Amino acid sequence: MTDRKTHILVTGTSRGIGKAILESFDGADVVAVGHSTTGEAGLLKSDFSDADDVSRLWQTALDQLNGRIDVLINNAGIFDSNPLTESDTDWLESWGRTLQINLTASAQLCRLAVRHMQEREAAGRIINIASRAAYRGDSPDHWHYAASKGGMVAMTKTIARAYASEEILAFAICPGFTMTGMAEDYLESRGGEKLLRDIPLGRVAQPEEIASMAKYCALDAPPSMTGAVLDANGASFVR
């Protein structure tokens, strides 16, 4: 997997962690995916709220990578507030949208990646960017976000256990607050200094730190690490 020609699909590259992951690869053939509403030049667009569009994305990426994907990195996600005081309809709609974009779309791509690697009888790697929230939980307005990331971690472990014998490896990375647009807005809304006091390191993570972990899992992590969940939260949550 250290082949410089490794073919990689990365989602959620419009900004923050995904953009840093994209920029970390040098000499690899990478298809980068942004959300359909972002409009950045050079990014393949996909609407992760649409299951059919996610399937089309896989085929498009496969075509652009000459029929071979060795590494899938699922980073696309949303962090929308969903207060309990919303109407039943609005609360359920927000729940469903977050689970679809953060978990189900990633599951679709993981399934397609596993089947593709099996058909090629080739080794491959899947890296899922989850969150500290998978273990620690999140705010009262973000049940759905924590649930989606907890599901992503459980899915990663299941893939690792199921397909290690076929050299299909899976890893999850669980950042805490990271200096991205989503986190900056949240920190500001909740009183940044107070939240920072909960991080022994004294600062939030930088996207480049998470990107270095994703790149390591994609290219260099030993096979025996499959199923590992890597934390990056400044010791704000240890387990």
PDB file of C-alpha atoms in Angstrom:
ATOM      1  CA  MET A   1       0.000   0.000   0.000  1.00  0.00           C
ATOM      2  CA  THR A   2       2.976   2.348  -0.101  1.00  0.00           C
ATOM      3  CA  ASP A   3       2.731   2.366  -3.917  1.00  0.00           C
ATOM      4  CA  ARG A   4       2.871   6.005  -5.032  1.00  0.00           C
ATOM      5  CA  LYS A   5       0.246   5.200  -7.631  1.00  0.00           C
ATOM      6  CA  THR A   6      -2.360   4.300  -5.036  1.00  0.00           C
ATOM      7  CA  HIS A   7      -5.837   5.311  -6.207  1.00  0.00           C
ATOM      8  CA  ILE A   8      -7.737   7.159  -3.495  1.00  0.00           C
ATOM      9  CA  LEU A   9     -11.290   8.476  -3.100  1.00  0.00           C
ATOM     10  CA  VAL A  10     -11.747  11.187  -0.441  1.00  0.00           C
ATOM     11  CA  THR A  11     -15.119  12.729   0.401  1.00  0.00           C
ATOM     12  CA  GLY A  12     -15.850  16.025   2.112  1.00  0.00           C
ATOM     13  CA  THR A  13     -12.830  17.872   0.709  1.00  0.00           C
ATOM     14  CA  SER A  14     -14.415  21.303   0.418  1.00  0.00           C
ATOM     15  CA  ARG A  15     -12.743  22.612   3.569  1.00  0.00           C
ATOM     16  CA  GLY A  16     -11.230  21.705   6.913  1.00  0.00           C
ATOM     17  CA  ILE A  17     -10.143  18.133   7.534  1.00  0.00           C
ATOM     18  CA  GLY A  18     -11.074  16.858   4.086  1.00  0.00           C
ATOM     19  CA  LYS A  19      -9.192  19.602   2.320  1.00  0.00           C
ATOM     20  CA  ALA A  20      -6.136  18.962   4.495  1.00  0.00           C
ATOM     21  CA  ILE A  21      -6.333  15.235   3.740  1.00  0.00           C
ATOM     22  CA  LEU A  22      -6.485  15.943   0.032  1.00  0.00           C
ATOM     23  CA  GLU A  23      -3.471  18.243   0.200  1.00  0.00           C
ATOM     24  CA  SER A  24      -1.464  15.694   2.206  1.00  0.00           C
ATOM     25  CA  PHE A  25      -1.224  13.184  -0.625  1.00  0.00           C
ATOM     26  CA  ASP A  26       1.647  13.594  -3.037  1.00  0.00           C
ATOM     27  CA  GLY A  27       2.106  11.385  -6.081  1.00  0.00           C
ATOM     28  CA  ALA A  28      -1.173   9.522  -5.612  1.00  0.00           C
ATOM     29  CA  ASP A  29      -4.146   9.536  -7.963  1.00  0.00           C
ATOM     30  CA  VAL A  30      -6.900  11.124  -5.891  1.00  0.00           C
ATOM     31  CA  VAL A  31     -10.542  11.842  -6.660  1.00  0.00           C
ATOM     32  CA  ALA A  32     -11.773  14.536  -4.270  1.00  0.00           C
ATOM     33  CA  VAL A  33     -15.454  14.991  -3.532  1.00  0.00           C
ATOM     34  CA  GLY A  34     -17.246  18.075  -2.277  1.00  0.00           C
ATOM     35  CA  HIS A  35     -20.941  18.484  -1.538  1.00  0.00           C
ATOM     36  CA  SER A  36     -23.122  19.390  -4.502  1.00  0.00           C
ATOM     37  CA  THR A  37     -23.816  22.860  -3.088  1.00  0.00           C
ATOM     38  CA  THR A  38     -20.212  23.922  -2.589  1.00  0.00           C
ATOM     39  CA  GLY A  39     -19.198  24.760  -6.130  1.00  0.00           C
ATOM     40  CA  GLU A  40     -15.422  24.513  -5.729  1.00  0.00           C
ATOM     41  CA  ALA A  41     -13.524  24.120  -8.959  1.00  0.00           C
ATOM     42  CA  GLY A  42     -11.830  20.773  -9.455  1.00  0.00           C
ATOM     43  CA  LEU A  43     -13.971  18.819  -6.985  1.00  0.00           C
ATOM     44  CA  LEU A  44     -16.328  16.059  -7.983  1.00  0.00           C
ATOM     45  CA  LYS A  45     -19.774  17.006  -6.653  1.00  0.00           C
ATOM     46  CA  SER A  46     -22.210  14.714  -4.886  1.00  0.00           C
ATOM     47  CA  ASP A  47     -25.390  15.149  -2.856  1.00  0.00           C
ATOM     48  CA  PHE A  48     -24.864  12.828   0.101  1.00  0.00           C
ATOM     49  CA  SER A  49     -28.496  13.195   1.118  1.00  0.00           C
ATOM     50  CA  ASP A  50     -29.457  11.338  -2.075  1.00  0.00           C
ATOM     51  CA  ALA A  51     -28.673   7.612  -1.985  1.00  0.00           C
ATOM     52  CA  ASP A  52     -28.828   7.337  -5.779  1.00  0.00           C
ATOM     53  CA  ASP A  53     -26.353  10.179  -6.162  1.00  0.00           C
ATOM     54  CA  VAL A  54     -23.933   8.452  -3.784  1.00  0.00           C
ATOM     55  CA  SER A  55     -24.020   5.345  -5.993  1.00  0.00           C
ATOM     56  CA  ARG A  56     -23.411   7.482  -9.072  1.00  0.00           C
ATOM     57  CA  LEU A  57     -20.498   9.142  -7.288  1.00  0.00           C
ATOM     58  CA  TRP A  58     -18.779   5.790  -6.764  1.00  0.00           C
ATOM     59  CA  GLN A  59     -19.057   4.887 -10.439  1.00  0.00           C
ATOM     60  CA  THR A  60     -17.851   8.309 -11.549  1.00  0.00           C
ATOM     61  CA  ALA A  61     -14.868   8.118  -9.210  1.00  0.00           C
ATOM     62  CA  LEU A  62     -14.101   4.613 -10.429  1.00  0.00           C
ATOM     63  CA  ASP A  63     -14.145   5.818 -14.024  1.00  0.00           C
ATOM     64  CA  GLN A  64     -11.814   8.703 -13.200  1.00  0.00           C
ATOM     65  CA  LEU A  65      -9.408   6.330 -11.437  1.00  0.00           C
ATOM     66  CA  ASN A  66      -9.216   3.893 -14.339  1.00  0.00           C
ATOM     67  CA  GLY A  67     -11.426   1.299 -12.725  1.00  0.00           C
ATOM     68  CA  ARG A  68      -9.456   0.932  -9.492  1.00  0.00           C
ATOM     69  CA  ILE A  69      -9.929   2.362  -6.014  1.00  0.00           C
ATOM     70  CA  ASP A  70      -7.470   1.205  -3.368  1.00  0.00           C
ATOM     71  CA  VAL A  71      -8.327   3.574  -0.539  1.00  0.00           C
ATOM     72  CA  LEU A  72     -11.640   5.118   0.513  1.00  0.00           C
ATOM     73  CA  ILE A  73     -11.616   7.974   3.025  1.00  0.00           C
ATOM     74  CA  ASN A  74     -15.074   8.937   4.268  1.00  0.00           C
ATOM     75  CA  ASN A  75     -14.953  12.451   5.674  1.00  0.00           C
ATOM     76  CA  ALA A  76     -18.151  14.092   4.413  1.00  0.00           C
ATOM     77  CA  GLY A  77     -20.522  15.124   7.172  1.00  0.00           C
ATOM     78  CA  ILE A  78     -22.753  17.812   8.637  1.00  0.00           C
ATOM     79  CA  PHE A  79     -23.159  19.233  12.142  1.00  0.00           C
ATOM     80  CA  ASP A  80     -26.607  20.814  12.243  1.00  0.00           C
ATOM     81  CA  SER A  81     -28.342  21.809  15.450  1.00  0.00           C
ATOM     82  CA  ASN A  82     -31.545  19.890  16.226  1.00  0.00           C
ATOM     83  CA  PRO A  83     -33.160  21.180  19.455  1.00  0.00           C
ATOM     84  CA  LEU A  84     -35.697  18.985  21.242  1.00  0.00           C
ATOM     85  CA  THR A  85     -38.148  21.908  21.042  1.00  0.00           C
ATOM     86  CA  GLU A  86     -38.462  21.523  17.271  1.00  0.00           C
ATOM     87  CA  SER A  87     -41.722  20.077  15.981  1.00  0.00           C
ATOM     88  CA  ASP A  88     -41.902  16.304  15.665  1.00  0.00           C
ATOM     89  CA  THR A  89     -41.720  16.580  11.896  1.00  0.00           C
ATOM     90  CA  ASP A  90     -38.744  18.940  11.834  1.00  0.00           C
ATOM     91  CA  TRP A  91     -36.833  17.010  14.508  1.00  0.00           C
ATOM     92  CA  LEU A  92     -37.258  13.707  12.665  1.00  0.00           C
ATOM     93  CA  GLU A  93     -36.355  15.311   9.346  1.00  0.00           C
ATOM     94  CA  SER A  94     -33.147  16.727  10.804  1.00  0.00           C
ATOM     95  CA  TRP A  95     -32.344  13.381  12.433  1.00  0.00           C
ATOM     96  CA  GLY A  96     -32.840  11.524   9.152  1.00  0.00           C
ATOM     97  CA  ARG A  97     -30.791  13.987   7.128  1.00  0.00           C
ATOM     98  CA  THR A  98     -27.818  13.818   9.496  1.00  0.00           C
ATOM     99  CA  LEU A  99     -27.886  10.020   9.664  1.00  0.00           C
ATOM    100  CA  GLN A 100     -28.136   9.788   5.874  1.00  0.00           C
ATOM    101  CA  ILE A 101     -25.249  12.157   5.165  1.00  0.00           C
ATOM    102  CA  ASN A 102     -22.953  11.213   8.043  1.00  0.00           C
ATOM    103  CA  LEU A 103     -23.532   7.464   8.251  1.00  0.00           C
ATOM    104  CA  THR A 104     -25.656   5.907   5.518  1.00  0.00           C
ATOM    105  CA  ALA A 105     -23.803   7.542   2.620  1.00  0.00           C
ATOM    106  CA  SER A 106     -20.513   6.413   4.160  1.00  0.00           C
ATOM    107  CA  ALA A 107     -21.939   2.910   4.570  1.00  0.00           C
ATOM    108  CA  GLN A 108     -22.930   2.862   0.905  1.00  0.00           C
ATOM    109  CA  LEU A 109     -19.412   3.792  -0.144  1.00  0.00           C
ATOM    110  CA  CYS A 110     -17.863   1.277   2.269  1.00  0.00           C
ATOM    111  CA  ARG A 111     -20.061  -1.476   0.842  1.00  0.00           C
ATOM    112  CA  LEU A 112     -19.164  -0.571  -2.730  1.00  0.00           C
ATOM    113  CA  ALA A 113     -15.481  -0.370  -1.796  1.00  0.00           C
ATOM    114  CA  VAL A 114     -15.478  -3.793  -0.122  1.00  0.00           C
ATOM    115  CA  ARG A 115     -17.272  -5.394  -3.071  1.00  0.00           C
ATOM    116  CA  HIS A 116     -14.889  -3.711  -5.523  1.00  0.00           C
ATOM    117  CA  MET A 117     -11.832  -4.935  -3.607  1.00  0.00           C
ATOM    118  CA  GLN A 118     -13.276  -8.440  -3.368  1.00  0.00           C
ATOM    119  CA  GLU A 119     -13.993  -8.566  -7.088  1.00  0.00           C
ATOM    120  CA  ARG A 120     -10.436  -7.462  -7.834  1.00  0.00           C
ATOM    121  CA  GLU A 121      -9.068  -9.828  -5.177  1.00  0.00           C
ATOM    122  CA  ALA A 122      -6.935  -6.889  -4.135  1.00  0.00           C
ATOM    123  CA  ALA A 123      -5.925  -5.385  -0.814  1.00  0.00           C
ATOM    124  CA  GLY A 124      -7.582  -2.125   0.139  1.00  0.00           C
ATOM    125  CA  ARG A 125      -8.120   0.296   2.968  1.00  0.00           C
ATOM    126  CA  ILE A 126     -11.076   2.219   4.344  1.00  0.00           C
ATOM    127  CA  ILE A 127     -10.641   5.175   6.680  1.00  0.00           C
ATOM    128  CA  ASN A 128     -13.718   6.683   8.335  1.00  0.00           C
ATOM    129  CA  ILE A 129     -13.488  10.095   9.987  1.00  0.00           C
ATOM    130  CA  ALA A 130     -15.765   9.809  13.002  1.00  0.00           C
ATOM    131  CA  SER A 131     -15.678  11.990  16.126  1.00  0.00           C
ATOM    132  CA  ARG A 132     -14.979  12.112  19.845  1.00  0.00           C
ATOM    133  CA  ALA A 133     -18.779  12.313  20.080  1.00  0.00           C
ATOM    134  CA  ALA A 134     -18.968   8.618  19.194  1.00  0.00           C
ATOM    135  CA  TYR A 135     -17.715   7.860  22.728  1.00  0.00           C
ATOM    136  CA  ARG A 136     -18.296  10.992  24.773  1.00  0.00           C
ATOM    137  CA  GLY A 137     -21.597  12.097  23.245  1.00  0.00           C
ATOM    138  CA  ASP A 138     -22.371  15.657  22.233  1.00  0.00           C
ATOM    139  CA  SER A 139     -24.595  18.599  23.145  1.00  0.00           C
ATOM    140  CA  PRO A 140     -28.355  18.273  23.814  1.00  0.00           C
ATOM    141  CA  ASP A 141     -28.947  19.654  20.301  1.00  0.00           C
ATOM    142  CA  HIS A 142     -26.735  17.047  18.643  1.00  0.00           C
ATOM    143  CA  TRP A 143     -28.077  13.614  19.533  1.00  0.00           C
ATOM    144  CA  HIS A 144     -28.176  12.783  15.847  1.00  0.00           C
ATOM    145  CA  TYR A 145     -24.555  13.780  15.249  1.00  0.00           C
ATOM    146  CA  ALA A 146     -23.256  11.632  18.118  1.00  0.00           C
ATOM    147  CA  ALA A 147     -25.403   8.707  16.997  1.00  0.00           C
ATOM    148  CA  SER A 148     -24.125   8.961  13.430  1.00  0.00           C
ATOM    149  CA  LYS A 149     -20.493   8.959  14.547  1.00  0.00           C
ATOM    150  CA  GLY A 150     -21.046   6.115  17.006  1.00  0.00           C
ATOM    151  CA  GLY A 151     -22.529   4.138  14.130  1.00  0.00           C
ATOM    152  CA  MET A 152     -19.533   4.941  11.965  1.00  0.00           C
ATOM    153  CA  VAL A 153     -17.130   3.559  14.568  1.00  0.00           C
ATOM    154  CA  ALA A 154     -19.185   0.366  14.987  1.00  0.00           C
ATOM    155  CA  MET A 155     -19.358  -0.041  11.212  1.00  0.00           C
ATOM    156  CA  THR A 156     -15.580   0.368  10.894  1.00  0.00           C
ATOM    157  CA  LYS A 157     -14.904  -2.299  13.513  1.00  0.00           C
ATOM    158  CA  THR A 158     -17.331  -4.656  11.788  1.00  0.00           C
ATOM    159  CA  ILE A 159     -15.672  -4.176   8.407  1.00  0.00           C
ATOM    160  CA  ALA A 160     -12.250  -4.744   9.943  1.00  0.00           C
ATOM    161  CA  ARG A 161     -13.308  -7.999  11.583  1.00  0.00           C
ATOM    162  CA  ALA A 162     -15.199  -9.262   8.557  1.00  0.00           C
ATOM    163  CA  TYR A 163     -12.644  -8.713   5.815  1.00  0.00           C
ATOM    164  CA  ALA A 164      -9.165  -8.682   7.365  1.00  0.00           C
ATOM    165  CA  SER A 165      -8.517 -12.145   5.936  1.00  0.00           C
ATOM    166  CA  GLU A 166      -9.026 -10.632   2.472  1.00  0.00           C
ATOM    167  CA  GLU A 167      -6.536  -7.839   3.199  1.00  0.00           C
ATOM    168  CA  ILE A 168      -9.314  -5.253   3.325  1.00  0.00           C
ATOM    169  CA  LEU A 169      -8.401  -3.070   6.288  1.00  0.00           C
ATOM    170  CA  ALA A 170     -10.500  -0.476   8.107  1.00  0.00           C
ATOM    171  CA  PHE A 171      -9.626   2.331  10.501  1.00  0.00           C
ATOM    172  CA  ALA A 172     -11.592   5.077  12.253  1.00  0.00           C
ATOM    173  CA  ILE A 173     -10.277   8.445  13.399  1.00  0.00           C
ATOM    174  CA  CYS A 174     -12.119  10.320  16.147  1.00  0.00           C
ATOM    175  CA  PRO A 175     -11.172  14.002  16.319  1.00  0.00           C
ATOM    176  CA  GLY A 176     -12.399  16.303  19.029  1.00  0.00           C
ATOM    177  CA  PHE A 177     -12.816  19.956  18.144  1.00  0.00           C
ATOM    178  CA  THR A 178     -10.788  20.740  15.045  1.00  0.00           C
ATOM    179  CA  MET A 179     -10.204  24.184  13.578  1.00  0.00           C
ATOM    180  CA  THR A 180     -12.709  23.923  10.742  1.00  0.00           C
ATOM    181  CA  GLY A 181     -15.653  26.067   9.792  1.00  0.00           C
ATOM    182  CA  MET A 182     -18.118  23.803  11.613  1.00  0.00           C
ATOM    183  CA  ALA A 183     -16.126  23.761  14.841  1.00  0.00           C
ATOM    184  CA  GLU A 184     -15.316  27.470  14.783  1.00  0.00           C
ATOM    185  CA  ASP A 185     -19.012  28.342  14.552  1.00  0.00           C
ATOM    186  CA  TYR A 186     -19.860  25.935  17.366  1.00  0.00           C
ATOM    187  CA  LEU A 187     -17.066  27.163  19.631  1.00  0.00           C
ATOM    188  CA  GLU A 188     -18.179  30.747  19.121  1.00  0.00           C
ATOM    189  CA  SER A 189     -21.806  29.932  19.895  1.00  0.00           C
ATOM    190  CA  ARG A 190     -20.953  28.035  23.094  1.00  0.00           C
ATOM    191  CA  GLY A 191     -18.283  30.345  24.515  1.00  0.00           C
ATOM    192  CA  GLY A 192     -14.945  29.253  23.111  1.00  0.00           C
ATOM    193  CA  GLU A 193     -12.753  29.916  26.154  1.00  0.00           C
ATOM    194  CA  LYS A 194     -14.932  27.810  28.446  1.00  0.00           C
ATOM    195  CA  LEU A 195     -14.819  24.869  26.048  1.00  0.00           C
ATOM    196  CA  LEU A 196     -11.078  25.193  25.566  1.00  0.00           C
ATOM    197  CA  ARG A 197     -10.579  24.815  29.327  1.00  0.00           C
ATOM    198  CA  ASP A 198     -11.938  21.285  28.919  1.00  0.00           C
ATOM    199  CA  ILE A 199      -9.022  20.394  26.609  1.00  0.00           C
ATOM    200  CA  PRO A 200      -5.828  19.669  28.572  1.00  0.00           C
ATOM    201  CA  LEU A 201      -3.725  20.424  25.497  1.00  0.00           C
ATOM    202  CA  GLY A 202      -5.125  23.958  25.621  1.00  0.00           C
ATOM    203  CA  ARG A 203      -6.137  24.179  21.985  1.00  0.00           C
ATOM    204  CA  VAL A 204      -8.232  22.430  19.374  1.00  0.00           C
ATOM    205  CA  ALA A 205      -6.646  20.203  16.748  1.00  0.00           C
ATOM    206  CA  GLN A 206      -5.488  21.539  13.412  1.00  0.00           C
ATOM    207  CA  PRO A 207      -6.863  19.904  10.232  1.00  0.00           C
ATOM    208  CA  GLU A 208      -3.324  18.989   9.203  1.00  0.00           C
ATOM    209  CA  GLU A 209      -2.955  16.862  12.343  1.00  0.00           C
ATOM    210  CA  ILE A 210      -5.998  14.788  11.461  1.00  0.00           C
ATOM    211  CA  ALA A 211      -4.864  14.614   7.835  1.00  0.00           C
ATOM    212  CA  SER A 212      -1.509  13.153   8.867  1.00  0.00           C
ATOM    213  CA  MET A 213      -3.336  10.386  10.746  1.00  0.00           C
ATOM    214  CA  ALA A 214      -5.582   9.634   7.774  1.00  0.00           C
ATOM    215  CA  LYS A 215      -2.604   9.498   5.427  1.00  0.00           C
ATOM    216  CA  TYR A 216      -0.771   7.141   7.786  1.00  0.00           C
ATOM    217  CA  CYS A 217      -3.761   4.806   7.928  1.00  0.00           C
ATOM    218  CA  ALA A 218      -4.138   4.950   4.155  1.00  0.00           C
ATOM    219  CA  LEU A 219      -0.525   4.261   3.246  1.00  0.00           C
ATOM    220  CA  ASP A 220       1.671   3.089   6.099  1.00  0.00           C
ATOM    221  CA  ALA A 221      -0.242   1.630   9.048  1.00  0.00           C
ATOM    222  CA  PRO A 222       0.655  -2.033   9.573  1.00  0.00           C
ATOM    223  CA  PRO A 223      -2.111  -4.508   8.723  1.00  0.00           C
ATOM    224  CA  SER A 224      -2.310  -5.604  12.359  1.00  0.00           C
ATOM    225  CA  MET A 225      -3.731  -2.174  13.146  1.00  0.00           C
ATOM    226  CA  THR A 226      -6.927  -2.901  11.260  1.00  0.00           C
ATOM    227  CA  GLY A 227      -9.974  -2.109  13.381  1.00  0.00           C
ATOM    228  CA  ALA A 228      -8.114   0.570  15.324  1.00  0.00           C
ATOM    229  CA  VAL A 229      -9.893   3.732  16.414  1.00  0.00           C
ATOM    230  CA  LEU A 230      -7.484   6.645  16.727  1.00  0.00           C
ATOM    231  CA  ASP A 231      -8.337   9.540  19.074  1.00  0.00           C
ATOM    232  CA  ALA A 232      -7.237  13.122  18.468  1.00  0.00           C
ATOM    233  CA  ASN A 233      -8.869  15.351  21.056  1.00  0.00           C
ATOM    234  CA  GLY A 234      -6.088  16.894  23.143  1.00  0.00           C
ATOM    235  CA  ALA A 235      -6.877  14.481  26.017  1.00  0.00           C
ATOM    236  CA  SER A 236     -10.365  15.999  26.439  1.00  0.00           C
ATOM    237  CA  PHE A 237     -11.650  12.448  26.367  1.00  0.00           C
ATOM    238  CA  VAL A 238      -9.456   9.436  27.079  1.00  0.00           C
ATOM    239  CA  ARG A 239     -10.477   5.791  27.158  1.00  0.00           C
TER     240      ARG A 239
END
